[in-house]
GROMACS .gro file of C-alpha atoms in nm:
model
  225
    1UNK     CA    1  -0.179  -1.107  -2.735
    2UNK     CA    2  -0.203  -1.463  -2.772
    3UNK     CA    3   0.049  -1.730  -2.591
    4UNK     CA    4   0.072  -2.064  -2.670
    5UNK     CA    5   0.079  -2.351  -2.392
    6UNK     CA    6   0.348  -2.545  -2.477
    7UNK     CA    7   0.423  -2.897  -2.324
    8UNK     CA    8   0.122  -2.901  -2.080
    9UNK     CA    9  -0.107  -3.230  -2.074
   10UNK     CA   10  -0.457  -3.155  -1.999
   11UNK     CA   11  -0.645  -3.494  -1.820
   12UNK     CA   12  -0.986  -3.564  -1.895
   13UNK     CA   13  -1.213  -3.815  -1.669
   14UNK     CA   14  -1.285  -4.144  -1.870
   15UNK     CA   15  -1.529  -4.174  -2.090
   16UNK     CA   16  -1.656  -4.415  -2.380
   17UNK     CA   17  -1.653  -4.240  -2.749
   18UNK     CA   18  -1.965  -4.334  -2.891
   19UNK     CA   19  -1.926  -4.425  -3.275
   20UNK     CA   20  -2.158  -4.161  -3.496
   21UNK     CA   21  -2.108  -3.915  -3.210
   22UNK     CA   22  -1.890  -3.576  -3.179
   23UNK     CA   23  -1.797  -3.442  -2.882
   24UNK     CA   24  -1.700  -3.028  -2.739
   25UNK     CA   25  -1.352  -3.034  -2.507
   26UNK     CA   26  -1.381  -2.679  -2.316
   27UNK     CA   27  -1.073  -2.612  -2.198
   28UNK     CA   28  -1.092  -2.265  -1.923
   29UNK     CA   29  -0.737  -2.170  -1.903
   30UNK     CA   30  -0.687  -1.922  -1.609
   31UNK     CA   31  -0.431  -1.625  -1.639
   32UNK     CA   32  -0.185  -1.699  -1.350
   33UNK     CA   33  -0.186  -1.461  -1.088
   34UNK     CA   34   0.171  -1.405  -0.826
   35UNK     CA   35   0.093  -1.406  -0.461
   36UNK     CA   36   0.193  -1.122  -0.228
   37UNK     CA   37   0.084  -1.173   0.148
   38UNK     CA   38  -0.202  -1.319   0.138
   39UNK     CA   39  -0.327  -1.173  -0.221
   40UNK     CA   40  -0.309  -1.335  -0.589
   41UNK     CA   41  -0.295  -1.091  -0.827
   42UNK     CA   42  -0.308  -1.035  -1.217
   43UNK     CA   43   0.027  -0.957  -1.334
   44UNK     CA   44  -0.119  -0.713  -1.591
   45UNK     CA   45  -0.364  -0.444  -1.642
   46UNK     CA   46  -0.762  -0.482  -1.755
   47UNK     CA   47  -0.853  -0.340  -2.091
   48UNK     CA   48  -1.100  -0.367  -2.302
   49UNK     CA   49  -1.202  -0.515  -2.632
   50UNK     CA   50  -1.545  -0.464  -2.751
   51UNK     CA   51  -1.521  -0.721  -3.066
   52UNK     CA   52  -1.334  -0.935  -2.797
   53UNK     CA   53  -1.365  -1.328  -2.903
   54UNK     CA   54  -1.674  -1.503  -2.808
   55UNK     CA   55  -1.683  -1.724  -2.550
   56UNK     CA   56  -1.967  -2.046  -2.444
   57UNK     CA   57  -2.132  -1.749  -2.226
   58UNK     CA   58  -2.117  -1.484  -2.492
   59UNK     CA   59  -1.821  -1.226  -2.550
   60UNK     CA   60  -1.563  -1.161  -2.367
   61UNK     CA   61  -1.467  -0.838  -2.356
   62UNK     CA   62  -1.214  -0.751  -2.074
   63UNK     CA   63  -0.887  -0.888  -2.078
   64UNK     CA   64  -0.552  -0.867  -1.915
   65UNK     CA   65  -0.230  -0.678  -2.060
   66UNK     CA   66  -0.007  -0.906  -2.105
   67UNK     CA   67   0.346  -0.744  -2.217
   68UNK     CA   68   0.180  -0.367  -2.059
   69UNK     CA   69   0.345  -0.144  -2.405
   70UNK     CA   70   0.273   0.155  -2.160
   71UNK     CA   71   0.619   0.114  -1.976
   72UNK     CA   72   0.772   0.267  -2.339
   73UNK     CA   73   0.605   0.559  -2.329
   74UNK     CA   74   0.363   0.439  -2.607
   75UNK     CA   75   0.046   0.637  -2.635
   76UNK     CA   76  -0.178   0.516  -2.390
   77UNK     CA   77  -0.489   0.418  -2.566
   78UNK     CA   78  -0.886   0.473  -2.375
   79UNK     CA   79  -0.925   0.126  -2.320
   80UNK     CA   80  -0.695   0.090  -2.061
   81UNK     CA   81  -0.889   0.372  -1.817
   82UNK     CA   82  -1.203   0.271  -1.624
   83UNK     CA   83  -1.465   0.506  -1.438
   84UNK     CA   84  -1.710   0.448  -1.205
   85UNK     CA   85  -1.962   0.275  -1.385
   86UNK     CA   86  -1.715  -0.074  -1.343
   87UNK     CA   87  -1.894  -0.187  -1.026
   88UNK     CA   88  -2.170  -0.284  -1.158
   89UNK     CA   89  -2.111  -0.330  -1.553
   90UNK     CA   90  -2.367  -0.640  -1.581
   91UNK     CA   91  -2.583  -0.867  -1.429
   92UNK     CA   92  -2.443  -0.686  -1.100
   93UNK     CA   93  -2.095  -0.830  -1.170
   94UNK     CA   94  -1.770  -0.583  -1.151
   95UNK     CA   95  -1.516  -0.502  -1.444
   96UNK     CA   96  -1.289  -0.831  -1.229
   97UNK     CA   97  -1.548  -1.047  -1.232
   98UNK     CA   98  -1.616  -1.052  -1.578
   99UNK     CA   99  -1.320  -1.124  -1.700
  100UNK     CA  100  -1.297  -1.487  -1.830
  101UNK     CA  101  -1.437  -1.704  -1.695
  102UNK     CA  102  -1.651  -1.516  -1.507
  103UNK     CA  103  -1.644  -1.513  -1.150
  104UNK     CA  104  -1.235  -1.606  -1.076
  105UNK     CA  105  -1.111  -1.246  -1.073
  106UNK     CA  106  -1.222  -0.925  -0.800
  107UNK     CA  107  -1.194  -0.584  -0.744
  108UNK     CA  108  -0.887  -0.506  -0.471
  109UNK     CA  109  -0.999  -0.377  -0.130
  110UNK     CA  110  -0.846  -0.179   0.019
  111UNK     CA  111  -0.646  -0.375   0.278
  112UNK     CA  112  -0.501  -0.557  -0.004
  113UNK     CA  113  -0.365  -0.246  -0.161
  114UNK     CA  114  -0.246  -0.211   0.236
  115UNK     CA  115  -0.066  -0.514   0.217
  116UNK     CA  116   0.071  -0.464  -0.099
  117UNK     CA  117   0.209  -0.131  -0.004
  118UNK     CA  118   0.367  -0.340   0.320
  119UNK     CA  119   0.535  -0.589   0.070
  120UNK     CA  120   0.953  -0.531   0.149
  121UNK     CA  121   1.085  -0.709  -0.179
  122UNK     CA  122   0.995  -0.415  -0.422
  123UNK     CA  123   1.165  -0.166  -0.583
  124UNK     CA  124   1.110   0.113  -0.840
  125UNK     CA  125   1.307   0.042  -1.179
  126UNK     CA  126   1.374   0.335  -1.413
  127UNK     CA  127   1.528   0.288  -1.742
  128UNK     CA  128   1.715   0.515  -1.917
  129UNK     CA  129   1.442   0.695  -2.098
  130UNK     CA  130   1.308   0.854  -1.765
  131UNK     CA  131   1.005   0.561  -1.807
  132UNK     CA  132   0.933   0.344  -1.431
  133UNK     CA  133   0.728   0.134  -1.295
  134UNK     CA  134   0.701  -0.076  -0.964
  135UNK     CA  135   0.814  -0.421  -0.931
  136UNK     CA  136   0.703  -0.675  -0.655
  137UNK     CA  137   0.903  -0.977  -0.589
  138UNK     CA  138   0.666  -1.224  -0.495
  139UNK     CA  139   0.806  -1.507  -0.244
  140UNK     CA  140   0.705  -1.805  -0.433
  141UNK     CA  141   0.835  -1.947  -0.738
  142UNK     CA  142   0.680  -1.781  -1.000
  143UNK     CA  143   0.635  -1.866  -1.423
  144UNK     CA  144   0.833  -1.635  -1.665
  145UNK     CA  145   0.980  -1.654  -1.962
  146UNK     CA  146   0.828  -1.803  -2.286
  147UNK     CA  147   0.482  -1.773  -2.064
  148UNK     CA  148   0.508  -1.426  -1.950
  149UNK     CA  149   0.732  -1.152  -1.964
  150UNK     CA  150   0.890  -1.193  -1.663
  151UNK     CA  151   0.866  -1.346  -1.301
  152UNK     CA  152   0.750  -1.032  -1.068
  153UNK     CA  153   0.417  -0.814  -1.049
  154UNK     CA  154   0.481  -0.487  -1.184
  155UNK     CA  155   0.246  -0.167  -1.182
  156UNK     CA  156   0.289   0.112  -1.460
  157UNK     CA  157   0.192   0.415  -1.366
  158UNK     CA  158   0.000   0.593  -1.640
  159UNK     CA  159  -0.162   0.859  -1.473
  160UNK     CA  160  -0.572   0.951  -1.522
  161UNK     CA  161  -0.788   1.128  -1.741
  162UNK     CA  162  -1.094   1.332  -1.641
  163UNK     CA  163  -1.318   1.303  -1.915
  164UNK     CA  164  -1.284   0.964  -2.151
  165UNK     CA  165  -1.116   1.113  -2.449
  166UNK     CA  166  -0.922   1.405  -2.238
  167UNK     CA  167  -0.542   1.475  -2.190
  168UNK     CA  168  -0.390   1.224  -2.020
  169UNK     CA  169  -0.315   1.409  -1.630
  170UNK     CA  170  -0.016   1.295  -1.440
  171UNK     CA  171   0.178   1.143  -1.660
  172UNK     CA  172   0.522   1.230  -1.841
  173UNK     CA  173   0.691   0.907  -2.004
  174UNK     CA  174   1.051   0.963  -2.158
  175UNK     CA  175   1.055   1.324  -1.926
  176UNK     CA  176   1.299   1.528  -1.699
  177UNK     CA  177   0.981   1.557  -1.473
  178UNK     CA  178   0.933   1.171  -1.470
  179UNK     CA  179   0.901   1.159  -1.096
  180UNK     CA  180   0.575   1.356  -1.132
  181UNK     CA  181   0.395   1.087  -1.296
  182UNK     CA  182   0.167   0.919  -1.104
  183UNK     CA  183  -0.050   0.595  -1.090
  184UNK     CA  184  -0.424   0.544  -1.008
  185UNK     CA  185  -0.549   0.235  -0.957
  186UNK     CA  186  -0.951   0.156  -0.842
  187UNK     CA  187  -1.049  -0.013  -0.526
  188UNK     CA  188  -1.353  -0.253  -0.426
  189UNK     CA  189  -1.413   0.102  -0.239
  190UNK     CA  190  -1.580   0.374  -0.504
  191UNK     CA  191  -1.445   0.644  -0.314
  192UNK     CA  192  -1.079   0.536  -0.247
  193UNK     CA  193  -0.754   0.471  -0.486
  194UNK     CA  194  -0.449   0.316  -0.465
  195UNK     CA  195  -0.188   0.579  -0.582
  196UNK     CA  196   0.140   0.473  -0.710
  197UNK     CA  197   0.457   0.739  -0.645
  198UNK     CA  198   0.814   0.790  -0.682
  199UNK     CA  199   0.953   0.810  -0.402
  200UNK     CA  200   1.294   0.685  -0.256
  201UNK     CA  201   1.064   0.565   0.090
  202UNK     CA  202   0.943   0.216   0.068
  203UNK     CA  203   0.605   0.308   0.232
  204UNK     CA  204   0.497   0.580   0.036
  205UNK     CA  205   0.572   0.387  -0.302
  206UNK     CA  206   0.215   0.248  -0.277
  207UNK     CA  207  -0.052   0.469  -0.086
  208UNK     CA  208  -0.426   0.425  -0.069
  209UNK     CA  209  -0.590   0.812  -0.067
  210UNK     CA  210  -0.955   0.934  -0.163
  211UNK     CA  211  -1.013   1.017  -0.527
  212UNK     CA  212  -1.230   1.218  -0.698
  213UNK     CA  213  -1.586   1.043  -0.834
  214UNK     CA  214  -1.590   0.990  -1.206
  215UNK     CA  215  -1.191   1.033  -1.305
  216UNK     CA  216  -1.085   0.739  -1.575
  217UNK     CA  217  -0.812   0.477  -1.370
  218UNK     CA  218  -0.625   0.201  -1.450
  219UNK     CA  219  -0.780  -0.138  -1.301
  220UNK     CA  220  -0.587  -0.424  -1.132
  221UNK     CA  221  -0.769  -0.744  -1.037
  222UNK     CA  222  -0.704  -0.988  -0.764
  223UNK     CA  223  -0.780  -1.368  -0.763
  224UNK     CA  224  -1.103  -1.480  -0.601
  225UNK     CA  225  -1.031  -1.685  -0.275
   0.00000   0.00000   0.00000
């Protein structure tokens, strides 16, 4: 989705227009993150584009959700699951680190995930469709409304598939048995996932566990410090 940027003023340093000459303004508008602890992170989702726009360094093709349609129970399409082979997608740079521009986003370690999970302001908010997700206050002031779709960090849990175009696993939107969906989400770690749960105990809500090599996950980046 586009958003517009509405009553911003952009400064430039000072410069003398030559006549005869044109001249390129790049503007690199950065997706604001929300800070919990000690961690800025996206408010949405990665997916990916393949005919993504292009971009000064070429095309872009991994972007962040912006209004996440998979809290309605939508179909969740294959662009929004990752395997392992987002650690190194190109030029040695991660799925994060790619997104533009390049180099301001990361994978999540695993402490942050820790931290996260430590976070007290959160809550689990299910609507009455038997849909849920996770929703982190953050302590700061954060930017909502036109901008984004709200002011907190929330995490949708969607499940994981096993193969790229298999059954989704995990994962029963508008269901009596909605408290058996789960969330996957990768770490900076191969081996280890942050799992998302319902649960009516703040510290199992968010619990990093061991996961099995090559399943498809959702993908969550973090701000580069």
């Amino acid at each position: 989705m586009i958003r517009g940027v509405y009553n911003t003023s952009f400064s430039f340093p000072a410069f003398t227009p030559e006549a005869g000459k044109s001249y390129l303004v790049s503007i690199k508008i950065i997706e604001s993150a929300i800070r919990i602890g000690t961690t800025y992170w996206a408010r949405g989702n990665i997916y990916r584009d393949a005919d993504g726009p292009g971009s000064i360094t070429g095309i872009s093709e991994y972007f962040f959700r912006f209004d996440n349609p998979l809290f309605e129970g939508l179909v969740v399409p294959y662009t929004d699951y990752f395997t392992d082979d987002i650690y190194d997608v190109d030029r040695g740079k991660n799925i994060c680190e790619l997104v533009y521009p390049e180099d301001t986003w990361d994978l999540p370690t695993v402490a942050q995930f820790e931290e996260l999970a430590a976070h007290t302001n959160k809550e689990i908010y299910r609507d009455l469709n038997n849909n849920w997700d996770v929703e982190f206050t953050s302590d700061d002031a954060v930017q909502g409304w036109p901008f984004y779709r709200d002011e907190l960090l929330e995490f949708v849990p969607v499940g994981y598939r096993s193969i790229f175009e298999g059954p989704i696993l995990q994962f029963f939107p508008s269901s009596a048995s909605y408290a058996s969906t789960k969330g996957y989400w990768r770490t900076k770690t191969p081996t280890m996932f942050a799992v998302i749960n319902y649960t009516t105990v703040p510290s199992l809500i968010v619990t990093p566990a061991p996961g099995l090599s090559g399943i498809y996950t959702s993908v969550r980046c973090v701000r580069k410090n």
